[in-house]
Amino acid sequence: MSKSETSQALCAMPTSDEMTYVLRLADNAMILGQRLAEMCGHAPEMELDIALTNFSLDLIGQAALLYDCVLARENLAPNSDVLAMTREQSQYLSCLLVAQPNVDFAHIIVRHYMFVTFQKRQYEALLSSKDKQLAAIAEKALKEIAYQIRFSKAWVLRLGDGTDESHERMVEAVDCLWRYSGELFDKDDVLCSVIGSGLTADFTNGYQNWQDEVSDVFAEATLNIPSDTHMLMGGYLGKQEDHLGHILVDMQYMQLKYPNLEW
Amino acid sequence: MYSTDLRTDAEKKSAGEALRSVEDAAFLAAFQKRIDDGAIIEPKDDMPEKYRKTLTRQISQHAHSEIIGMLPEGNWVTRAPSLKRKMILLAKIQDEAGHGLYLYSAAETLGTKRDDMVADLLSGKAKYSTIFTYPTPSWADMGTVGWLVDGAAITNQIPLCRCSYGPYARAMVRVCKEESFHQRQGYEVVTVLARGTAEQKKMAQESLDRIWWPSLMMFGPSDAGQVSQNMKWKIKRHSNDELRQRFIDATVPQAEILGLKIPDPDLKWNEERGSYDIGEINWDEFWGVIKGGGTCGKMRIRDRKTAHKDGEWVRAAAAAYAEKQERKHSAIAAE
Ligand SMILES: [Fe+2]
Ligand SMILES: [Fe+2]
């Protein structure tokens, strides 16, 4: 076997829409968890360091359960570490939003608030799933998500309606990150298929409700949602931006350098 | 150790002179009697200024060490080799941050603000444990740090659970529980490596080679035979050498079980003492680290300064927002 063949052989992609969808959920949680882990020891305040580390831990915990859920149904890899940490960049099915960089605390907060308010709707739609394991994972995660929403909402208000500088930074963050919101609720073929099969309820009909909720909070924070935004999409299909590649260099380092070992 | 007195002799001397003769002998004797009778000193109690200063220095230095200690481990959190290890490491770093905050609160009960203590850390005035100036270039260091560094911390901190100052003693009880958990997890990481492939075993041995001596230095230079003021005040209960010996005697057999070699050719069991004898510790290296920051000290402080500076606008925003809310509420109340 040539070298490139061995590295290809570590992991396969799901064949079913259902497991493709669960892999999206897992990758979303994993990549955002990994992003937040970068802040460990570097957050703007010690209390915030603890909070961000905690969210990272919650998210990677969710990802671990979801990867196991995928592996129990499709034998893609020998274990969840290989599934999580060895794929080609184009095989990661996370939305573009979660890989956005930690530009500053405003970006971290806007990204987080947008993501967790969306994730709440996405996971609530799993509570009635025909897949009981998936429903149980969602139920557990929703408790964590509720706290993360409270935390990030409070910071959206503080930073948006704080000082001129914090407001400016928030305007810039919203302007940059809002472009990734369309993908979150995009009802593509995979999502249509898994709604049809009963894996998830249709949360995309909550898009307007999500926009209303977010724009209300933004308004209270003296922030506006940008109008006429051209939405950027493709992450769910593996069309990733540059950012993810840099995340993967770190995340995959040990698994690729020392394949098939126990740690 | 996290709380070992890291001041140079000159620093110690000038601090001592400033306080001498300020307090009368009767008060000091009465305070000593209280300590001798086993009293626990609480924040509202009268205490000698030197007792307050010493504890403030010791507790804040311990807090700084917890916070700086997050950095060498944070260095591996994005590269941890498995999901499980990544989560354990995140949880450990979160615990250390919690210890830092908890200890700053304990130090604040003595009358110094956390912001001032942090400012001293960032300016280089305050010290932190020398161990965190060492690099963590391999994954195995995440095991060795837990095993040895948290292990050494526990050895030092268990006696502090009976320290005469109540808030510090109570903080230590809570912190020790978590440190012993970290020590076990670290040892488990090293165990997996030691039982793994030749490559993994090499990784573990190299890491032990790197961290063994610095972990012994954590206890500080020999102070045997000195009955210090800190001992009389029950801020310190054992000599540095005694604690170091305890740690060595507990740790050497743990390395043996794993088939790892302690990097000390002079290490041997002393039947008579019932303890291990060790080779000479390189105290020049220790003082060099204290004065010059060693390999990573400058980077650690730079990282903390950057985080602090990055946080300025965030803190300002939070304060401005809180003030606006306050004004809103008082306006409503006035209506
Ligand atoms: Fe700690
Ligand atoms: Fe610890």
Coordinates of C-alpha atoms and ligand atoms in Angstrom, one line a residue:
Chain A
M1 CA 0.0 0.0 0.0
S2 CA 1.3 3.4 -0.9
K3 CA 1.5 6.1 1.8
S4 CA -1.4 8.1 0.4
E5 CA -3.5 5.0 0.4
T6 CA -2.9 4.4 4.1
S7 CA -3.8 7.9 5.0
Q8 CA -7.0 7.7 2.9
A9 CA -7.9 4.4 4.6
L10 CA -8.3 5.8 8.1
C11 CA -11.8 6.9 7.7
A12 CA -14.8 6.6 5.4
M13 CA -17.8 9.0 4.8
P14 CA -21.4 8.1 5.6
T15 CA -23.5 6.7 2.9
S16 CA -26.9 7.6 4.3
D17 CA -28.4 11.1 4.6
E18 CA -29.2 10.4 8.2
M19 CA -25.6 9.8 9.3
T20 CA -24.5 12.6 7.0
Y21 CA -26.8 14.8 9.0
V22 CA -25.6 13.6 12.4
L23 CA -22.0 14.1 11.2
R24 CA -22.9 17.7 10.5
L25 CA -24.2 18.1 14.0
A26 CA -21.0 16.5 15.4
D27 CA -18.7 18.5 13.3
N28 CA -20.4 21.8 14.2
A29 CA -19.9 21.0 17.9
M30 CA -16.4 19.8 17.4
I31 CA -15.1 22.7 15.4
L32 CA -16.6 25.4 17.6
G33 CA -15.3 23.5 20.6
Q34 CA -11.9 23.5 19.1
R35 CA -12.1 27.2 18.3
L36 CA -13.0 28.0 21.8
A37 CA -10.2 25.8 23.2
E38 CA -7.8 28.1 21.5
M39 CA -8.8 30.8 24.0
C40 CA -7.7 28.6 26.9
G41 CA -5.5 30.8 29.1
H42 CA -5.9 33.8 26.8
A43 CA -9.5 35.1 27.4
P44 CA -9.9 38.8 28.3
E45 CA -10.8 38.0 31.9
M46 CA -10.2 35.0 34.1
E47 CA -13.9 34.4 34.6
L48 CA -14.4 34.5 30.9
D49 CA -11.6 32.0 30.5
I50 CA -13.5 29.6 32.7
A51 CA -16.7 30.2 30.8
L52 CA -15.2 29.7 27.3
T53 CA -13.3 26.6 28.4
N54 CA -16.5 25.3 29.8
F55 CA -18.4 25.9 26.6
S56 CA -15.6 24.2 24.7
L57 CA -15.9 21.2 27.0
D58 CA -19.7 21.1 26.5
L59 CA -19.4 21.2 22.8
I60 CA -16.6 18.6 22.5
G61 CA -18.6 16.4 24.8
Q62 CA -21.6 16.7 22.5
A63 CA -19.4 16.0 19.5
A64 CA -18.0 12.8 21.1
L65 CA -21.5 11.5 21.8
L66 CA -22.6 12.3 18.2
Y67 CA -19.5 10.7 16.6
D68 CA -20.3 7.5 18.6
C69 CA -23.8 7.7 17.5
V70 CA -22.7 7.8 13.8
L71 CA -20.2 4.9 14.3
A72 CA -22.9 2.8 15.9
R73 CA -24.9 3.0 12.7
E74 CA -22.2 3.2 10.0
N75 CA -18.8 1.6 10.4
L76 CA -16.8 4.5 9.1
A77 CA -13.7 4.4 11.4
P78 CA -12.3 2.2 14.2
N79 CA -13.3 4.8 16.8
S80 CA -14.6 8.3 17.3
D81 CA -11.1 9.8 17.6
V82 CA -10.2 8.6 14.1
L83 CA -13.6 9.9 12.8
A84 CA -13.1 13.3 14.5
M85 CA -9.5 13.9 13.7
T86 CA -8.3 12.3 10.5
R87 CA -10.6 13.3 7.7
E88 CA -9.7 15.4 4.6
Q89 CA -10.8 19.0 5.0
S90 CA -13.5 18.6 2.4
Q91 CA -15.0 15.7 4.5
Y92 CA -15.7 18.0 7.4
L93 CA -19.4 18.9 7.3
S94 CA -19.5 21.8 9.7
C95 CA -21.2 25.0 8.8
L96 CA -18.9 27.9 7.9
L97 CA -19.9 29.9 11.0
V98 CA -18.2 27.6 13.6
A99 CA -14.8 27.8 12.0
Q100 CA -14.7 31.6 12.0
P101 CA -11.6 32.9 13.8
N102 CA -11.4 34.4 17.3
V103 CA -10.8 37.9 16.0
D104 CA -11.7 39.5 19.3
F105 CA -14.1 38.9 22.1
A106 CA -16.9 40.6 20.1
H107 CA -16.5 38.1 17.3
I108 CA -16.4 35.2 19.8
I109 CA -19.6 36.4 21.5
V110 CA -21.6 37.2 18.3
R111 CA -20.5 33.8 16.7
H112 CA -21.5 32.0 19.9
Y113 CA -24.9 33.8 20.4
M114 CA -25.8 33.1 16.8
F115 CA -24.8 29.5 17.0
V116 CA -26.3 28.5 20.3
T117 CA -29.7 30.2 19.6
F118 CA -29.7 28.2 16.3
Q119 CA -28.5 25.0 17.9
K120 CA -31.3 25.2 20.4
R121 CA -33.9 25.1 17.6
Q122 CA -31.9 22.4 15.8
Y123 CA -31.7 20.2 18.9
E124 CA -35.3 20.7 20.0
A125 CA -36.2 19.3 16.6
L126 CA -34.4 16.1 17.6
L127 CA -36.4 15.5 20.8
S128 CA -39.1 13.7 18.8
S129 CA -36.6 11.8 16.6
K130 CA -37.3 8.2 15.8
D131 CA -33.7 7.7 16.9
K132 CA -33.9 7.6 20.7
Q133 CA -30.2 7.8 21.3
L134 CA -30.0 11.0 19.2
A135 CA -33.0 12.4 21.1
A136 CA -31.3 11.7 24.4
I137 CA -28.1 13.4 23.3
A138 CA -30.1 16.5 22.2
E139 CA -32.0 16.5 25.5
K140 CA -28.8 16.5 27.5
A141 CA -27.2 19.2 25.3
L142 CA -30.2 21.5 25.5
K143 CA -29.5 22.0 29.2
E144 CA -26.0 23.2 28.4
I145 CA -27.2 25.3 25.5
A146 CA -29.7 27.1 27.7
Y147 CA -26.9 28.4 29.9
Q148 CA -24.7 29.3 26.9
I149 CA -27.6 31.4 25.4
R150 CA -28.0 33.3 28.7
F151 CA -24.3 33.9 28.9
S152 CA -23.8 35.0 25.3
K153 CA -27.0 37.1 25.2
A154 CA -25.8 39.0 28.4
W155 CA -22.5 39.8 26.7
V156 CA -24.2 40.8 23.4
L157 CA -26.0 43.5 25.5
R158 CA -23.0 44.6 27.4
L159 CA -20.7 44.9 24.4
G160 CA -23.3 46.3 22.1
D161 CA -24.5 48.9 24.5
G162 CA -21.2 49.4 26.4
T163 CA -18.7 51.9 25.2
D164 CA -18.2 53.4 21.7
E165 CA -15.3 51.0 21.1
S166 CA -17.2 47.9 22.2
H167 CA -20.1 49.0 20.0
E168 CA -17.9 49.5 17.0
R169 CA -16.3 46.1 17.5
M170 CA -19.8 44.5 17.7
V171 CA -21.0 46.2 14.6
E172 CA -18.0 44.9 12.8
A173 CA -18.5 41.4 14.2
V174 CA -22.2 41.3 13.3
D175 CA -21.4 42.6 9.8
C176 CA -18.9 39.9 9.3
L177 CA -20.7 37.0 10.9
W178 CA -24.3 37.6 9.8
R179 CA -23.3 36.4 6.3
Y180 CA -23.0 32.9 7.8
S181 CA -26.5 32.7 9.3
G182 CA -28.3 31.7 6.1
E183 CA -26.5 28.3 6.0
L184 CA -27.7 27.5 9.5
F185 CA -31.4 27.3 8.3
D186 CA -30.8 26.2 4.7
K187 CA -33.1 23.3 3.9
D188 CA -31.0 21.3 1.5
D189 CA -31.5 17.8 0.1
V190 CA -29.9 16.1 3.1
L191 CA -32.0 18.0 5.6
C192 CA -35.2 17.4 3.5
S193 CA -34.4 13.7 3.5
V194 CA -33.9 13.4 7.2
I195 CA -37.0 15.4 8.0
G196 CA -38.9 13.0 5.7
S197 CA -37.4 9.9 7.4
G198 CA -38.4 11.2 10.9
L199 CA -34.8 11.6 12.1
T200 CA -35.5 15.3 12.9
A201 CA -38.5 17.6 12.9
D202 CA -38.3 20.6 10.5
F203 CA -36.6 23.4 12.4
T204 CA -36.2 25.6 9.4
N205 CA -39.7 26.9 9.8
G206 CA -38.3 28.6 12.9
Y207 CA -36.0 30.7 10.8
Q208 CA -38.1 33.8 11.0
N209 CA -38.7 33.3 14.7
W210 CA -34.9 33.0 15.2
Q211 CA -34.3 36.2 13.2
D212 CA -36.9 38.0 15.3
E213 CA -35.4 36.8 18.5
V214 CA -31.8 37.7 17.5
S215 CA -32.8 41.1 16.0
D216 CA -34.7 41.9 19.2
V217 CA -31.7 41.2 21.3
F218 CA -29.5 43.1 18.9
A219 CA -31.9 46.0 19.0
E220 CA -31.7 46.1 22.7
A221 CA -27.9 46.1 22.3
T222 CA -28.3 49.0 19.9
L223 CA -27.1 46.8 17.0
N224 CA -28.8 46.3 13.6
I225 CA -28.9 43.2 11.5
P226 CA -27.3 44.0 8.2
S227 CA -29.8 44.2 5.3
D228 CA -29.4 42.7 1.9
T229 CA -26.7 40.3 3.1
H230 CA -25.3 37.9 0.6
M231 CA -25.2 34.6 2.5
L232 CA -22.1 32.5 2.4
M233 CA -22.7 28.7 2.4
G234 CA -21.1 25.4 1.6
G235 CA -19.7 24.1 4.8
Y236 CA -22.4 21.5 5.2
L237 CA -21.3 20.2 1.8
G238 CA -17.6 20.2 2.7
K239 CA -16.9 23.4 0.7
Q240 CA -14.8 24.9 3.5
E241 CA -13.1 28.2 3.8
D242 CA -9.4 28.6 4.6
H243 CA -10.1 28.9 8.4
L244 CA -10.9 25.2 8.9
G245 CA -7.6 24.1 7.5
H246 CA -5.7 25.9 10.2
I247 CA -7.9 24.4 12.9
L248 CA -7.3 20.9 11.5
V249 CA -3.5 21.3 11.5
D250 CA -3.6 21.3 15.3
M251 CA -6.6 19.1 15.8
Q252 CA -5.3 16.3 13.6
Y253 CA -1.7 16.6 14.5
M254 CA -1.3 13.6 16.8
Q255 CA -3.8 11.3 15.1
L256 CA -2.2 11.7 11.7
K257 CA 1.4 11.6 13.0
Y258 CA 0.8 8.5 15.1
P259 CA -2.0 6.6 13.6
N260 CA -3.8 3.8 15.3
L261 CA -2.3 4.3 18.8
E262 CA -3.9 4.4 22.2
W263 CA -3.6 7.6 24.2
Chain B
M1 CA 6.3 25.2 45.2
Y2 CA 3.4 27.4 44.2
S3 CA 3.7 29.0 47.5
T4 CA 7.4 28.7 48.3
D5 CA 9.1 32.0 49.2
L6 CA 10.8 32.9 45.9
R7 CA 12.2 36.3 47.1
T8 CA 15.9 36.8 47.0
D9 CA 17.6 37.4 50.3
A10 CA 17.8 41.2 49.6
E11 CA 14.1 41.3 49.0
K12 CA 13.4 39.4 52.2
K13 CA 15.7 41.7 54.2
S14 CA 14.2 45.0 53.1
A15 CA 10.6 43.7 53.6
G16 CA 11.6 42.7 57.1
E17 CA 13.2 46.0 58.1
A18 CA 10.3 48.0 57.0
L19 CA 8.0 46.3 59.5
R20 CA 10.3 45.9 62.4
S21 CA 9.3 47.5 65.7
V22 CA 6.0 48.8 64.4
E23 CA 4.1 46.4 66.5
D24 CA 4.6 46.1 70.2
A25 CA 5.9 42.9 71.7
A26 CA 2.9 42.3 73.9
F27 CA 0.6 42.1 70.9
L28 CA 3.0 39.8 69.0
A29 CA 3.2 37.5 72.0
A30 CA -0.5 37.4 72.4
F31 CA -0.9 36.5 68.8
Q32 CA 1.7 33.8 69.0
K33 CA -0.1 32.4 72.0
R34 CA -3.4 32.2 70.0
I35 CA -1.6 30.3 67.2
D36 CA 0.1 28.0 69.8
D37 CA -3.3 27.3 71.3
G38 CA -4.5 26.2 67.8
A39 CA -6.7 29.2 67.0
I40 CA -7.7 29.7 63.4
I41 CA -7.1 33.3 62.4
E42 CA -10.0 34.8 60.4
P43 CA -10.0 38.0 58.2
K44 CA -11.6 40.2 60.9
D45 CA -9.1 39.2 63.6
D46 CA -6.2 41.4 64.5
M47 CA -3.0 40.1 63.1
P48 CA 0.6 41.3 62.9
E49 CA 1.3 43.2 59.7
K50 CA 4.0 40.8 58.8
Y51 CA 1.6 37.8 59.1
R52 CA -0.7 39.6 56.8
K53 CA 2.0 40.5 54.3
T54 CA 3.5 37.1 54.3
L55 CA 0.2 35.4 53.7
T56 CA -0.8 37.9 51.0
R57 CA 2.4 37.2 49.2
Q58 CA 2.2 33.5 49.6
I59 CA -1.5 33.1 48.6
S60 CA -1.3 35.6 45.7
Q61 CA 1.8 33.8 44.4
H62 CA 0.0 30.6 44.6
A63 CA -2.9 32.1 42.7
H64 CA -0.6 33.5 40.0
S65 CA 0.9 30.0 39.7
E66 CA -2.5 28.5 39.0
I67 CA -3.2 31.0 36.3
I68 CA 0.2 30.9 34.7
G69 CA 0.0 27.1 35.0
M70 CA -2.9 27.1 32.5
L71 CA -0.6 28.2 29.7
P72 CA 1.7 25.2 29.3
E73 CA -1.3 22.9 29.4
G74 CA -3.4 25.2 27.1
N75 CA -0.5 24.7 24.7
W76 CA -1.7 21.1 24.1
V77 CA -5.5 21.4 24.4
T78 CA -6.0 22.0 20.6
R79 CA -3.6 19.2 19.8
A80 CA -4.7 16.6 22.4
P81 CA -4.6 13.2 20.7
S82 CA -8.1 12.0 21.5
L83 CA -11.5 13.4 22.4
K84 CA -11.3 11.9 25.9
R85 CA -7.9 13.4 26.6
K86 CA -8.9 16.8 25.2
M87 CA -11.9 16.9 27.5
I88 CA -9.9 15.8 30.5
L89 CA -7.3 18.5 29.8
L90 CA -10.0 21.2 29.3
A91 CA -11.6 20.2 32.6
K92 CA -8.2 20.3 34.4
I93 CA -7.3 23.7 33.0
Q94 CA -10.7 24.9 34.0
D95 CA -10.1 23.6 37.6
E96 CA -6.8 25.5 37.7
A97 CA -8.5 28.7 36.7
G98 CA -11.0 28.1 39.4
H99 CA -8.1 27.5 41.9
G100 CA -6.6 30.8 40.8
L101 CA -9.9 32.7 41.4
Y102 CA -10.5 31.0 44.7
L103 CA -7.0 31.8 45.9
Y104 CA -7.3 35.4 44.8
S105 CA -10.5 35.7 46.9
A106 CA -8.7 34.2 49.9
A107 CA -5.9 36.7 49.4
E108 CA -8.4 39.5 49.1
T109 CA -9.6 38.8 52.6
L110 CA -6.3 40.1 53.8
G111 CA -7.0 43.5 52.2
T112 CA -5.3 43.6 48.8
K113 CA -7.4 43.8 45.7
R114 CA -7.1 41.2 43.0
D115 CA -6.4 43.8 40.4
D116 CA -3.4 45.0 42.3
M117 CA -2.1 41.4 42.8
V118 CA -2.5 40.8 39.0
A119 CA -0.8 44.1 38.2
D120 CA 2.2 42.9 40.3
L121 CA 2.3 39.6 38.4
L122 CA 2.2 41.4 35.0
S123 CA 4.9 44.0 36.1
G124 CA 7.2 41.2 37.2
K125 CA 7.1 42.3 40.8
A126 CA 5.2 39.2 42.0
K127 CA 6.6 35.7 41.4
Y128 CA 5.0 32.5 40.4
S129 CA 6.2 28.9 40.6
T130 CA 9.4 28.3 38.6
I131 CA 8.0 25.1 37.2
F132 CA 5.7 26.9 34.7
T133 CA 8.6 28.5 33.0
Y134 CA 9.5 25.2 31.6
P135 CA 8.4 24.2 28.1
T136 CA 5.9 21.4 27.3
P137 CA 7.1 20.3 23.9
S138 CA 5.5 16.9 23.8
W139 CA 2.1 15.4 24.5
A140 CA 3.8 13.3 27.2
D141 CA 4.4 16.5 29.2
M142 CA 0.6 16.7 29.8
G143 CA 0.9 13.4 31.6
T144 CA 4.1 14.3 33.4
V145 CA 2.9 17.7 34.5
G146 CA -0.2 16.1 36.1
W147 CA 1.8 13.3 37.7
L148 CA 4.8 15.3 39.0
V149 CA 3.7 18.9 39.2
D150 CA 0.3 18.4 40.6
G151 CA 1.8 15.6 42.7
A152 CA 4.4 18.0 44.2
A153 CA 1.7 20.6 44.7
I154 CA -0.3 18.2 46.7
T155 CA 2.7 17.2 48.9
N156 CA 3.2 20.8 49.7
Q157 CA -0.5 21.8 50.1
I158 CA -1.8 19.0 52.3
P159 CA 0.0 20.5 55.3
L160 CA -1.4 23.9 54.3
C161 CA -4.9 22.5 54.9
R162 CA -4.0 23.0 58.6
C163 CA -2.5 26.5 58.0
S164 CA -3.4 29.0 60.8
Y165 CA -5.2 31.4 58.4
G166 CA -8.7 30.1 57.9
P167 CA -9.5 31.2 54.4
Y168 CA -6.3 29.8 53.0
A169 CA -6.7 26.5 54.9
R170 CA -10.2 26.1 53.6
A171 CA -9.1 26.9 50.0
M172 CA -6.4 24.3 50.3
V173 CA -8.8 21.6 51.4
R174 CA -10.9 22.2 48.2
V175 CA -7.9 22.6 45.9
C176 CA -6.1 19.5 47.2
K177 CA -9.1 17.3 46.3
E178 CA -8.9 18.5 42.7
E179 CA -5.1 18.3 42.5
S180 CA -5.1 14.7 43.6
F181 CA -7.6 14.0 40.8
H182 CA -5.2 15.8 38.4
Q183 CA -2.3 13.8 39.7
R184 CA -4.0 10.5 39.0
Q185 CA -5.1 11.5 35.6
G186 CA -1.6 12.6 34.7
Y187 CA -0.2 9.4 35.9
E188 CA -2.7 7.5 33.8
V189 CA -1.6 9.4 30.7
V190 CA 2.0 8.5 31.4
T191 CA 0.9 4.9 32.1
V192 CA -0.7 4.5 28.7
L193 CA 2.5 5.9 27.0
A194 CA 4.8 3.7 29.0
R195 CA 2.8 0.6 28.0
G196 CA 2.5 1.8 24.4
T197 CA 4.8 1.6 21.4
A198 CA 8.5 2.2 21.6
E199 CA 7.9 5.7 20.3
Q200 CA 5.4 6.4 23.1
K201 CA 7.6 5.1 25.7
K202 CA 10.4 7.3 24.5
M203 CA 8.1 10.2 24.7
A204 CA 7.3 9.4 28.3
Q205 CA 10.9 9.0 29.3
E206 CA 12.0 12.2 27.6
S207 CA 9.3 14.1 29.4
L208 CA 10.3 12.6 32.8
D209 CA 13.9 13.5 32.0
R210 CA 12.8 17.1 31.4
I211 CA 10.4 17.6 34.3
W212 CA 11.9 15.5 37.1
W213 CA 14.5 18.0 38.4
P214 CA 12.4 21.1 37.9
S215 CA 9.6 19.4 39.9
L216 CA 12.1 18.8 42.8
M217 CA 13.1 22.5 42.7
M218 CA 9.4 23.4 43.2
F219 CA 9.9 22.8 46.9
G220 CA 12.6 25.5 47.1
P221 CA 16.1 25.5 48.4
S222 CA 17.0 23.7 51.6
D223 CA 15.9 25.5 54.7
A224 CA 16.6 22.6 57.1
G225 CA 17.3 23.4 60.7
Q226 CA 15.8 26.9 60.4
V227 CA 12.8 27.4 62.6
S228 CA 11.3 30.2 60.7
Q229 CA 8.7 32.8 61.7
N230 CA 6.4 31.1 59.2
M231 CA 6.7 27.8 61.1
K232 CA 5.9 29.5 64.4
W233 CA 2.9 31.1 62.8
K234 CA 1.9 27.8 61.3
I235 CA 1.9 29.2 57.8
K236 CA 4.5 26.6 57.0
R237 CA 4.7 23.2 58.8
H238 CA 7.6 21.3 57.3
S239 CA 10.9 22.2 55.9
N240 CA 11.4 22.3 52.1
D241 CA 13.7 19.3 52.3
E242 CA 11.2 17.3 54.3
L243 CA 8.4 17.9 51.8
R244 CA 10.8 17.2 48.8
Q245 CA 11.8 13.9 50.4
R246 CA 8.2 12.9 50.9
F247 CA 7.5 13.6 47.2
I248 CA 10.6 11.7 46.1
D249 CA 9.8 8.7 48.2
A250 CA 6.3 8.5 46.9
T251 CA 7.2 9.1 43.2
V252 CA 10.2 6.9 42.6
P253 CA 8.3 3.7 43.0
Q254 CA 5.6 5.1 40.7
A255 CA 8.2 5.5 38.0
E256 CA 9.5 2.0 38.6
I257 CA 6.1 0.5 38.1
L258 CA 6.0 2.1 34.7
G259 CA 9.5 1.0 33.8
L260 CA 10.6 4.6 33.5
K261 CA 14.0 5.7 34.7
I262 CA 14.5 8.7 37.1
P263 CA 17.2 10.8 35.5
D264 CA 19.5 10.8 38.5
P265 CA 22.5 8.4 38.5
D266 CA 22.9 9.0 42.2
L267 CA 19.4 8.0 43.2
K268 CA 19.5 5.1 45.6
W269 CA 17.5 3.7 48.5
N270 CA 19.0 4.5 51.9
E271 CA 18.1 1.6 54.1
E272 CA 19.1 3.5 57.3
R273 CA 17.0 6.6 56.6
G274 CA 14.2 4.6 54.9
S275 CA 14.3 7.1 52.1
Y276 CA 15.8 7.7 48.8
D277 CA 19.1 9.7 48.5
I278 CA 19.3 11.9 45.4
G279 CA 22.0 13.6 43.5
E280 CA 22.7 17.3 43.7
I281 CA 20.0 19.7 42.6
N282 CA 21.2 22.4 40.3
W283 CA 20.2 25.5 42.3
D284 CA 22.0 27.8 39.8
E285 CA 19.4 26.8 37.3
F286 CA 16.6 27.6 39.9
W287 CA 17.9 31.1 40.6
G288 CA 18.5 31.7 37.0
V289 CA 14.9 30.9 36.3
I290 CA 13.8 33.3 39.1
K291 CA 15.9 36.1 37.8
G292 CA 15.6 35.6 34.1
G293 CA 12.4 33.7 33.6
G294 CA 14.0 30.5 32.2
T295 CA 12.9 29.2 28.8
C296 CA 9.3 30.4 28.8
G297 CA 8.9 32.9 31.7
K298 CA 9.0 35.9 29.4
M299 CA 6.5 34.4 27.0
R300 CA 4.2 33.4 29.9
I301 CA 4.1 37.0 31.2
R302 CA 3.7 38.4 27.7
D303 CA 0.8 36.0 27.1
R304 CA -0.9 37.2 30.3
K305 CA -0.2 40.8 29.5
T306 CA -1.7 40.4 26.0
A307 CA -4.8 38.7 27.5
H308 CA -5.1 41.5 30.0
K309 CA -4.7 44.2 27.4
D310 CA -7.2 42.5 25.1
G311 CA -9.6 42.5 28.0
E312 CA -9.4 46.3 28.6
W313 CA -12.1 47.3 26.3
V314 CA -14.3 44.3 27.4
R315 CA -14.0 45.4 31.1
A316 CA -14.7 49.0 30.1
A317 CA -17.8 47.9 28.2
A318 CA -19.1 45.8 31.0
A319 CA -18.6 48.7 33.5
A320 CA -20.2 51.2 31.2
Y321 CA -23.2 48.9 30.6
A322 CA -23.6 48.2 34.3
E323 CA -23.6 52.0 34.9
K324 CA -26.2 52.6 32.3
Q325 CA -28.4 49.9 33.7
E326 CA -28.0 51.3 37.2
R327 CA -29.0 54.8 36.0
K328 CA -32.0 53.3 34.2
H329 CA -33.2 51.5 37.4
S330 CA -32.7 54.5 39.6
A331 CA -34.6 56.6 37.1
I332 CA -37.5 54.1 37.2
A333 CA -37.3 54.0 41.0
A334 CA -37.5 57.8 41.1
E335 CA -40.6 58.0 39.0
Ligands
FE1 FE -4.4 23.9 40.8
FE2 FE -3.9 20.8 39.2

